[in-house]
Amino acid sequence: MAGPVVALEGITRVFSLGDVEVHALRGVTLQVARGEFVAIMGSSGSGKSTLMNVVGCLDRPTAGRYLLDGVDVSRQSRAELARTRNKTIGFVFQSFNLLSRTSALENVELPLLYAGVGTRQRRARAAEALTRVGLGDRLEHLPNQLSGGQQQRVAIARALVTNPSLLLADEPTGALDTRTSEEVMSLLTGLRDLTVVLVTHEHDVAAWAQRVVTLRDGQILSDTQQTPFRLDPNRHEA
Ligand code: ADP
Ligand code: MG
C-alpha cells in the first residue's frame, strides 16, 4: 500500500475521573510513512503511553480520525480492533512478556497459533523469525536459559512472526544495560522494510531513530528528522 502506515488526525483522548477530566491527548496529528523509524519522547505524563495505546488499537480516541494502513479504525468496535491489532501490529515491551516454561520457538509460535496457522507452518515461520534476530541456534531454550538481550530478541521475533505492518515498542531497552540496549537497537533499526514507532525517555535510544517526535501536555512539541546513530561497523567485539 502506498499511503502512510499511520495517519492520525486531530486525535484527542479525555479520561473522566469522577467530575475531573484529564486531557491526555489534545489534538495529535501525525503521519508515519512505510519503513520509517520514529521515536516518541516526552516527560512522564506527556501522553506517550496514551498515544501508543491508540496507535496500537488497544484504546480508542475520544475524537479525531485514525487511519491504519488506510483503514479508518477510529470507529471500530473493540472486537474489530482486536482483529486489526492481531493482523497488523507487533508489540515489544520493556518486560519481554515471554511465557517462562515455554521454549523460544513456542513463544514465537503463539501469535500464529491464535491466528489459526497449522503446526508445521507455525514451526517453520517461528524458526525463520528467530533466525532473523540471530537466535536460530537457540530454538529450544527456555527464557531463563537466555540473557536479557536474547529474551528481548525472542520477543522481537514474536512481534515479527505475523508480518505486521507496524512494530510498536514501549521502552524496549528499559530493562537492559547499555551494551545490550545497543545490540537490541542495532537489531531493531536493521530490520528492513519495517515501520517502527518506539517510545523512550532515553536520548541515547532515540538517537537511533530517523525521526523524533516530542510530546508535551498531550500535544506534539517538536517533530524532527535526524541522522540515526549507528554502531561503528569496524568495532571489534571484546
Ligand atoms: P506518559 O506515558 O507520557 O507518562 P500517559 O499517556 O501515561 O503519559 O499519561 C498522560 C496523562 O493522562 C497523565 O496525566 C495521566 O495521569 C493521564 N492518564 C493516563 N491514563 C489514564 C487513565 N486510564 N485514567 C485517567 N488518567 C489517565
Ligand atoms: Mg508511559
mmCIF file of N, CA, C and O in Angstrom, residues 58 90-104 106-108 110-111 114 143-144 148 150-159 168-172 175-176:
data_model
loop_
_atom_site.group_PDB
_atom_site.id
_atom_site.type_symbol
_atom_site.label_atom_id
_atom_site.label_comp_id
_atom_site.label_asym_id
_atom_site.label_seq_id
_atom_site.Cartn_x
_atom_site.Cartn_y
_atom_site.Cartn_z
ATOM 1 N N LEU A 58 -5.274 -0.522 21.161
ATOM 2 C CA LEU A 58 -5.629 -1.015 22.491
ATOM 3 C C LEU A 58 -6.664 -0.098 23.123
ATOM 4 O O LEU A 58 -7.281 -0.442 24.128
ATOM 5 N N GLY A 90 2.719 -5.543 15.662
ATOM 6 C CA GLY A 90 3.561 -6.330 16.568
ATOM 7 C C GLY A 90 3.972 -5.449 17.730
ATOM 8 O O GLY A 90 4.258 -4.263 17.549
ATOM 9 N N PHE A 91 3.983 -6.028 18.937
ATOM 10 C CA PHE A 91 4.325 -5.250 20.136
ATOM 11 C C PHE A 91 5.588 -5.787 20.795
ATOM 12 O O PHE A 91 5.766 -7.001 20.921
ATOM 13 N N VAL A 92 6.421 -4.855 21.265
ATOM 14 C CA VAL A 92 7.583 -5.214 22.084
ATOM 15 C C VAL A 92 7.533 -4.346 23.340
ATOM 16 O O VAL A 92 7.334 -3.127 23.246
ATOM 17 N N PHE A 93 7.669 -4.986 24.494
ATOM 18 C CA PHE A 93 7.549 -4.270 25.766
ATOM 19 C C PHE A 93 8.873 -4.282 26.521
ATOM 20 O O PHE A 93 9.755 -5.091 26.252
ATOM 21 N N GLN A 94 8.953 -3.412 27.512
ATOM 22 C CA GLN A 94 10.143 -3.359 28.369
ATOM 23 C C GLN A 94 10.407 -4.704 29.044
ATOM 24 O O GLN A 94 11.538 -5.129 29.186
ATOM 25 N N SER A 95 9.331 -5.383 29.458
ATOM 26 C CA SER A 95 9.468 -6.578 30.305
ATOM 27 C C SER A 95 9.418 -7.895 29.532
ATOM 28 O O SER A 95 9.177 -8.936 30.119
ATOM 29 N N PHE A 96 9.635 -7.869 28.234
ATOM 30 C CA PHE A 96 9.702 -9.047 27.349
ATOM 31 C C PHE A 96 8.368 -9.796 27.266
ATOM 32 O O PHE A 96 7.952 -10.178 26.187
ATOM 33 N N ASN A 97 7.736 -10.058 28.438
ATOM 34 C CA ASN A 97 6.456 -10.785 28.476
ATOM 35 C C ASN A 97 6.506 -12.138 27.768
ATOM 36 O O ASN A 97 5.599 -12.496 27.019
ATOM 37 N N LEU A 98 7.567 -12.909 28.036
ATOM 38 C CA LEU A 98 7.639 -14.276 27.491
ATOM 39 C C LEU A 98 7.022 -15.254 28.487
ATOM 40 O O LEU A 98 7.045 -15.022 29.693
ATOM 41 N N LEU A 99 6.477 -16.355 27.976
ATOM 42 C CA LEU A 99 5.988 -17.425 28.853
ATOM 43 C C LEU A 99 7.201 -18.206 29.348
ATOM 44 O O LEU A 99 8.024 -18.670 28.557
ATOM 45 N N SER A 100 7.301 -18.381 30.678
ATOM 46 C CA SER A 100 8.569 -18.834 31.259
ATOM 47 C C SER A 100 8.874 -20.322 31.040
ATOM 48 O O SER A 100 10.007 -20.693 30.853
ATOM 49 N N ARG A 101 7.865 -21.187 31.061
ATOM 50 C CA ARG A 101 8.160 -22.616 30.903
ATOM 51 C C ARG A 101 8.018 -23.076 29.466
ATOM 52 O O ARG A 101 7.741 -24.234 29.191
ATOM 53 N N THR A 102 8.210 -22.135 28.553
ATOM 54 C CA THR A 102 7.914 -22.362 27.148
ATOM 55 C C THR A 102 9.142 -21.987 26.322
ATOM 56 O O THR A 102 9.761 -20.964 26.582
ATOM 57 N N SER A 103 9.507 -22.849 25.382
ATOM 58 C CA SER A 103 10.730 -22.612 24.597
ATOM 59 C C SER A 103 10.607 -21.336 23.764
ATOM 60 O O SER A 103 9.504 -20.829 23.520
ATOM 61 N N ALA A 104 11.766 -20.857 23.321
ATOM 62 C CA ALA A 104 11.799 -19.682 22.437
ATOM 63 C C ALA A 104 10.897 -19.926 21.234
ATOM 64 O O ALA A 104 10.076 -19.073 20.867
ATOM 65 N N GLU A 106 8.322 -21.961 20.847
ATOM 66 C CA GLU A 106 6.889 -21.966 21.181
ATOM 67 C C GLU A 106 6.381 -20.558 21.509
ATOM 68 O O GLU A 106 5.251 -20.211 21.178
ATOM 69 N N ASN A 107 7.221 -19.755 22.182
ATOM 70 C CA ASN A 107 6.831 -18.369 22.454
ATOM 71 C C ASN A 107 6.548 -17.616 21.154
ATOM 72 O O ASN A 107 5.580 -16.863 21.057
ATOM 73 N N VAL A 108 7.415 -17.829 20.179
ATOM 74 C CA VAL A 108 7.271 -17.102 18.909
ATOM 75 C C VAL A 108 6.113 -17.667 18.082
ATOM 76 O O VAL A 108 5.471 -16.944 17.315
ATOM 77 N N LEU A 110 3.285 -18.553 19.255
ATOM 78 C CA LEU A 110 2.000 -18.247 19.888
ATOM 79 C C LEU A 110 1.047 -17.359 19.064
ATOM 80 O O LEU A 110 -0.121 -17.710 18.876
ATOM 81 N N PRO A 111 1.537 -16.208 18.533
ATOM 82 C CA PRO A 111 0.618 -15.376 17.744
ATOM 83 C C PRO A 111 0.079 -16.107 16.511
ATOM 84 O O PRO A 111 -1.040 -15.832 16.069
ATOM 85 N N TYR A 114 -2.791 -18.342 17.643
ATOM 86 C CA TYR A 114 -4.025 -17.552 17.762
ATOM 87 C C TYR A 114 -4.615 -17.247 16.386
ATOM 88 O O TYR A 114 -5.828 -17.131 16.235
ATOM 89 N N PRO A 143 13.207 -19.213 28.386
ATOM 90 C CA PRO A 143 13.618 -17.839 28.666
ATOM 91 C C PRO A 143 14.709 -17.723 29.732
ATOM 92 O O PRO A 143 15.656 -16.951 29.571
ATOM 93 N N ASN A 144 14.620 -18.536 30.832
ATOM 94 C CA ASN A 144 15.636 -18.398 31.891
ATOM 95 C C ASN A 144 16.997 -18.972 31.499
ATOM 96 O O ASN A 144 17.958 -18.869 32.249
ATOM 97 N N GLY A 148 19.169 -11.366 29.046
ATOM 98 C CA GLY A 148 18.121 -10.358 28.860
ATOM 99 C C GLY A 148 18.009 -9.909 27.409
ATOM 100 O O GLY A 148 16.913 -9.799 26.863
ATOM 101 N N GLN A 150 18.925 -11.578 24.773
ATOM 102 C CA GLN A 150 18.381 -12.673 23.954
ATOM 103 C C GLN A 150 16.872 -12.808 24.158
ATOM 104 O O GLN A 150 16.125 -13.050 23.208
ATOM 105 N N GLN A 151 16.425 -12.615 25.417
ATOM 106 C CA GLN A 151 14.978 -12.689 25.669
ATOM 107 C C GLN A 151 14.237 -11.599 24.904
ATOM 108 O O GLN A 151 13.168 -11.835 24.343
ATOM 109 N N GLN A 152 14.822 -10.398 24.867
ATOM 110 C CA GLN A 152 14.158 -9.325 24.129
ATOM 111 C C GLN A 152 14.165 -9.636 22.633
ATOM 112 O O GLN A 152 13.221 -9.304 21.923
ATOM 113 N N ARG A 153 15.207 -10.340 22.169
ATOM 114 C CA ARG A 153 15.223 -10.717 20.750
ATOM 115 C C ARG A 153 14.146 -11.759 20.451
ATOM 116 O O ARG A 153 13.541 -11.735 19.373
ATOM 117 N N VAL A 154 13.883 -12.659 21.403
ATOM 118 C CA VAL A 154 12.772 -13.612 21.234
ATOM 119 C C VAL A 154 11.457 -12.822 21.118
ATOM 120 O O VAL A 154 10.620 -13.092 20.250
ATOM 121 N N ALA A 155 11.308 -11.818 21.989
ATOM 122 C CA ALA A 155 10.086 -11.002 21.963
ATOM 123 C C ALA A 155 9.963 -10.256 20.629
ATOM 124 O O ALA A 155 8.858 -10.092 20.095
ATOM 125 N N ILE A 156 11.081 -9.810 20.086
ATOM 126 C CA ILE A 156 11.057 -9.132 18.780
ATOM 127 C C ILE A 156 10.658 -10.128 17.680
ATOM 128 O O ILE A 156 9.833 -9.814 16.819
ATOM 129 N N ALA A 157 11.208 -11.349 17.767
ATOM 130 C CA ALA A 157 10.824 -12.386 16.790
ATOM 131 C C ALA A 157 9.327 -12.674 16.880
ATOM 132 O O ALA A 157 8.638 -12.810 15.866
ATOM 133 N N ARG A 158 8.804 -12.721 18.105
ATOM 134 C CA ARG A 158 7.370 -12.968 18.300
ATOM 135 C C ARG A 158 6.537 -11.836 17.680
ATOM 136 O O ARG A 158 5.469 -12.063 17.121
ATOM 137 N N ALA A 159 7.057 -10.601 17.783
ATOM 138 C CA ALA A 159 6.341 -9.455 17.202
ATOM 139 C C ALA A 159 6.400 -9.474 15.673
ATOM 140 O O ALA A 159 5.505 -8.963 15.011
ATOM 141 N N LEU A 168 5.370 -1.721 17.308
ATOM 142 C CA LEU A 168 5.324 -0.731 18.386
ATOM 143 C C LEU A 168 6.178 -1.225 19.542
ATOM 144 O O LEU A 168 6.007 -2.361 20.001
ATOM 145 N N ALA A 169 7.084 -0.375 19.987
ATOM 146 C CA ALA A 169 7.986 -0.774 21.061
ATOM 147 C C ALA A 169 7.908 0.263 22.174
ATOM 148 O O ALA A 169 8.154 1.446 21.947
ATOM 149 N N ASP A 170 7.500 -0.169 23.366
ATOM 150 C CA ASP A 170 7.364 0.738 24.502
ATOM 151 C C ASP A 170 8.532 0.515 25.455
ATOM 152 O O ASP A 170 8.578 -0.505 26.137
ATOM 153 N N GLU A 171 9.483 1.433 25.456
ATOM 154 C CA GLU A 171 10.692 1.330 26.290
ATOM 155 C C GLU A 171 11.359 -0.043 26.153
ATOM 156 O O GLU A 171 11.623 -0.715 27.155
ATOM 157 N N PRO A 172 11.656 -0.490 24.939
ATOM 158 C CA PRO A 172 12.130 -1.868 24.742
ATOM 159 C C PRO A 172 13.485 -2.150 25.389
ATOM 160 O O PRO A 172 13.829 -3.309 25.603
ATOM 161 N N ALA A 175 14.877 -2.371 30.432
ATOM 162 C CA ALA A 175 15.369 -3.343 31.423
ATOM 163 C C ALA A 175 16.765 -3.848 31.080
ATOM 164 O O ALA A 175 17.237 -4.806 31.691
ATOM 165 N N LEU A 176 17.426 -3.207 30.119
ATOM 166 C CA LEU A 176 18.709 -3.744 29.641
ATOM 167 C C LEU A 176 19.863 -2.795 29.948
ATOM 168 O O LEU A 176 19.670 -1.577 30.032
#
